[in-house]
Amino acid sequence: KDSSMVQNPITKIWENDPFLNKLIDSVVTRNLSYKLEYQQIQIAKQQFVMGASFLKPFTSLQFNPNLRKFGKYTMDGVGNYDTQFSPNISSAMKIPETLPDFPIGLQTNWEIDIWGKLTARKKAQALRYMSTEEGYKWLKTQLVAKTAIYYGELVALDRELDILNSNIEIQRKAVELVKIQKEAGVVNEMAVLQLEAQLENSRAQVSPLQSEIIAIENEIKLLLNDRNTVIKRTLMPIDTDFSKEYRSIHLDYLSQRSDVKQAQLNLEAQIYDKESARLALKPSLVFSNFLGVQSFQPAYLFQLPASLSYQLM
């Protein structure tokens, strides 16, 4: 279906307003919540990549030097001591009492997904990544909508203030005129007092209206994360019939809203999280292999094939 029907009410009114377009661009660029949401997407993306890698063999470079001393009355201690008197070893092969060890090589670990635990975890992280993208879209929609609403209110309040100031000027001239008529004896004091009361009532409405304008400007500055920004706006009148434009919007468009999609994706991700947690209680099958060189003396570490070391399965 054509989603342009939803956009018509806004685009028809504001598409030619450069001040609003520039303001929306500034809000999207400067807003802190929008920047934080973008970082959440990057985090979710990396978690998804990490989750996908769990299904593949993981290889890392290992270098774990260590120093060990076996107790005298242990199997290793007795065996190493007895080996020193063997005629089958050279002086370089004699094991020192304090035994250094220098293993260097590639360590590979591969967990076989026999129960589907890793697949469920991968699906959950993929859905969560998609959810953050929908949340990012929804936040942008909200920022644009709030900015447009505040902007429209400012334009309306500016127009209302202009009308009020025009009425005050008309009422002020009417008071001056009725005072002249009173001096001429055409009207009495009551007419003068009545017009003066209307003038003061109009003047009293100016301050609350200005305060409301400042409050809305501050809301926009909060979105912009800049308290010193001057909010420029157009002076064009607002006379569009919104009720006529919104008649073309159908309820089934609600399913296309980003916040609805985000909630649905989060729910599906939690279902897979639950499944992964349940399967984590079952036994795991992990293949762990090592291939490298090992020696208790650095001088003999790379004398192949004597220093070759490996561990399979």
Tab-separated table of N, CA, C and O in Angstrom, residues 228-271:
chain	number	residue	atom	x	y	z
A	228	ASN	N	21.488	28.323	23.330
A	228	ASN	CA	21.717	29.648	22.753
A	228	ASN	C	21.190	29.781	21.330
A	228	ASN	O	21.360	30.820	20.694
A	229	THR	N	20.548	28.741	20.822
A	229	THR	CA	20.041	28.773	19.450
A	229	THR	C	18.838	29.710	19.335
A	229	THR	O	17.962	29.729	20.202
A	230	VAL	N	18.821	30.487	18.273
A	230	VAL	CA	17.663	31.333	17.966
A	230	VAL	C	16.735	30.542	17.050
A	230	VAL	O	17.143	30.087	15.981
A	231	ILE	N	15.490	30.358	17.489
A	231	ILE	CA	14.532	29.566	16.716
A	231	ILE	C	13.863	30.471	15.685
A	231	ILE	O	12.961	31.242	15.993
A	232	LYS	N	14.313	30.342	14.457
A	232	LYS	CA	13.709	31.129	13.379
A	232	LYS	C	12.497	30.378	12.834
A	232	LYS	O	12.516	29.154	12.719
A	233	ARG	N	11.463	31.112	12.482
A	233	ARG	CA	10.280	30.480	11.910
A	233	ARG	C	9.593	31.402	10.911
A	233	ARG	O	9.828	32.611	10.906
A	234	THR	N	8.733	30.796	10.128
A	234	THR	CA	8.020	31.523	9.096
A	234	THR	C	6.841	32.289	9.692
A	234	THR	O	6.423	32.039	10.817
A	235	LEU	N	6.309	33.213	8.922
A	235	LEU	CA	5.142	33.986	9.342
A	235	LEU	C	3.896	33.595	8.563
A	235	LEU	O	2.884	34.279	8.635
A	236	MET	N	3.978	32.478	7.842
A	236	MET	CA	2.825	32.113	7.007
A	236	MET	C	1.670	31.637	7.877
A	236	MET	O	1.866	31.048	8.929
A	237	PRO	N	0.426	31.878	7.458
A	237	PRO	CA	-0.736	31.429	8.237
A	237	PRO	C	-0.948	29.937	8.086
A	237	PRO	O	-0.505	29.319	7.128
A	238	ILE	N	-1.603	29.340	9.057
A	238	ILE	CA	-1.939	27.912	9.017
A	238	ILE	C	-3.443	27.800	8.787
A	238	ILE	O	-4.237	28.088	9.672
A	239	ASP	N	-3.840	27.401	7.600
A	239	ASP	CA	-5.269	27.321	7.301
A	239	ASP	C	-5.630	26.008	6.612
A	239	ASP	O	-6.605	25.908	5.896
A	240	THR	N	-4.783	24.958	6.794
A	240	THR	CA	-5.045	23.664	6.173
A	240	THR	C	-6.085	22.891	6.968
A	240	THR	O	-6.069	22.901	8.196
A	241	ASP	N	-6.973	22.207	6.279
A	241	ASP	CA	-7.998	21.394	6.919
A	241	ASP	C	-7.404	20.017	7.221
A	241	ASP	O	-7.327	19.145	6.366
A	242	PHE	N	-6.953	19.835	8.470
A	242	PHE	CA	-6.327	18.578	8.847
A	242	PHE	C	-7.316	17.417	8.797
A	242	PHE	O	-6.954	16.300	8.428
A	243	SER	N	-8.554	17.647	9.199
A	243	SER	CA	-9.528	16.556	9.256
A	243	SER	C	-9.732	15.936	7.874
A	243	SER	O	-9.891	14.725	7.738
A	244	LYS	N	-9.697	16.758	6.856
A	244	LYS	CA	-9.869	16.247	5.495
A	244	LYS	C	-8.671	15.414	5.078
A	244	LYS	O	-8.805	14.374	4.422
A	245	GLU	N	-7.456	15.851	5.454
A	245	GLU	CA	-6.253	15.137	5.045
A	245	GLU	C	-6.136	13.783	5.739
A	245	GLU	O	-5.711	12.800	5.148
A	246	TYR	N	-6.510	13.701	7.009
A	246	TYR	CA	-6.312	12.488	7.779
A	246	TYR	C	-7.389	11.432	7.543
A	246	TYR	O	-7.322	10.346	8.100
A	247	ARG	N	-8.375	11.729	6.741
A	247	ARG	CA	-9.400	10.725	6.455
A	247	ARG	C	-8.845	9.543	5.673
A	247	ARG	O	-9.427	8.467	5.671
A	248	SER	N	-7.720	9.728	4.979
A	248	SER	CA	-7.168	8.660	4.142
A	248	SER	C	-6.276	7.700	4.912
A	248	SER	O	-5.787	6.741	4.345
A	249	ILE	N	-6.046	7.927	6.220
A	249	ILE	CA	-5.178	7.064	7.010
A	249	ILE	C	-5.976	5.891	7.550
A	249	ILE	O	-7.031	6.070	8.137
A	250	HIS	N	-5.457	4.677	7.367
A	250	HIS	CA	-6.150	3.480	7.818
A	250	HIS	C	-5.489	2.926	9.070
A	250	HIS	O	-4.300	3.112	9.309
A	251	LEU	N	-6.258	2.193	9.876
A	251	LEU	CA	-5.742	1.642	11.120
A	251	LEU	C	-4.680	0.587	10.868
A	251	LEU	O	-3.820	0.354	11.711
A	252	ASP	N	-4.725	-0.088	9.697
A	252	ASP	CA	-3.738	-1.132	9.467
A	252	ASP	C	-2.336	-0.574	9.280
A	252	ASP	O	-1.362	-1.323	9.247
A	253	TYR	N	-2.209	0.739	9.152
A	253	TYR	CA	-0.878	1.344	9.073
A	253	TYR	C	-0.176	1.306	10.425
A	253	TYR	O	1.036	1.512	10.501
A	254	LEU	N	-0.904	1.074	11.506
A	254	LEU	CA	-0.279	1.009	12.826
A	254	LEU	C	0.735	-0.123	12.897
A	254	LEU	O	1.726	-0.031	13.619
A	255	SER	N	0.490	-1.206	12.161
A	255	SER	CA	1.424	-2.336	12.187
A	255	SER	C	2.751	-1.990	11.531
A	255	SER	O	3.733	-2.722	11.698
A	256	GLN	N	2.796	-0.889	10.783
A	256	GLN	CA	4.029	-0.471	10.134
A	256	GLN	C	4.826	0.510	10.985
A	256	GLN	O	5.915	0.914	10.589
A	257	ARG	N	4.289	0.872	12.141
A	257	ARG	CA	5.007	1.807	13.014
A	257	ARG	C	6.259	1.147	13.562
A	257	ARG	O	6.272	-0.021	13.927
A	258	SER	N	7.342	1.926	13.657
A	258	SER	CA	8.615	1.366	14.101
A	258	SER	C	8.560	0.905	15.547
A	258	SER	O	9.199	-0.099	15.895
A	259	ASP	N	7.807	1.598	16.403
A	259	ASP	CA	7.745	1.177	17.803
A	259	ASP	C	6.993	-0.142	17.951
A	259	ASP	O	7.331	-0.972	18.806
A	260	VAL	N	5.982	-0.361	17.104
A	260	VAL	CA	5.263	-1.637	17.136
A	260	VAL	C	6.180	-2.761	16.662
A	260	VAL	O	6.226	-3.854	17.257
A	261	LYS	N	6.918	-2.510	15.592
A	261	LYS	CA	7.869	-3.512	15.098
A	261	LYS	C	8.944	-3.800	16.139
A	261	LYS	O	9.345	-4.955	16.343
A	262	GLN	N	9.424	-2.749	16.813
A	262	GLN	CA	10.456	-2.926	17.833
A	262	GLN	C	9.963	-3.814	18.968
A	262	GLN	O	10.669	-4.714	19.427
A	263	ALA	N	8.741	-3.559	19.431
A	263	ALA	CA	8.182	-4.369	20.519
A	263	ALA	C	8.027	-5.827	20.089
A	263	ALA	O	8.308	-6.759	20.860
A	264	GLN	N	7.589	-6.042	18.858
A	264	GLN	CA	7.421	-7.407	18.359
A	264	GLN	C	8.763	-8.124	18.266
A	264	GLN	O	8.886	-9.293	18.669
A	265	LEU	N	9.795	-7.453	17.761
A	265	LEU	CA	11.120	-8.069	17.635
A	265	LEU	C	11.725	-8.363	19.004
A	265	LEU	O	12.375	-9.402	19.199
A	266	ASN	N	11.516	-7.469	19.967
A	266	ASN	CA	12.018	-7.711	21.318
A	266	ASN	C	11.360	-8.938	21.940
A	266	ASN	O	12.014	-9.724	22.632
A	267	LEU	N	10.058	-9.090	21.706
A	267	LEU	CA	9.341	-10.251	22.237
A	267	LEU	C	9.886	-11.539	21.627
A	267	LEU	O	10.127	-12.532	22.342
A	268	GLU	N	10.108	-11.546	20.315
A	268	GLU	CA	10.648	-12.739	19.664
A	268	GLU	C	12.059	-13.037	20.159
A	268	GLU	O	12.428	-14.210	20.351
A	269	ALA	N	12.875	-11.985	20.394
A	269	ALA	CA	14.236	-12.189	20.901
A	269	ALA	C	14.215	-12.802	22.295
A	269	ALA	O	15.024	-13.686	22.610
A	270	GLN	N	13.278	-12.382	23.133
A	270	GLN	CA	13.182	-12.942	24.474
A	270	GLN	C	12.769	-14.412	24.446
A	270	GLN	O	13.196	-15.200	25.299
A	271	ILE	N	11.951	-14.781	23.483
A	271	ILE	CA	11.561	-16.194	23.344
A	271	ILE	C	12.785	-17.044	23.028
A	271	ILE	O	12.988	-18.121	23.610
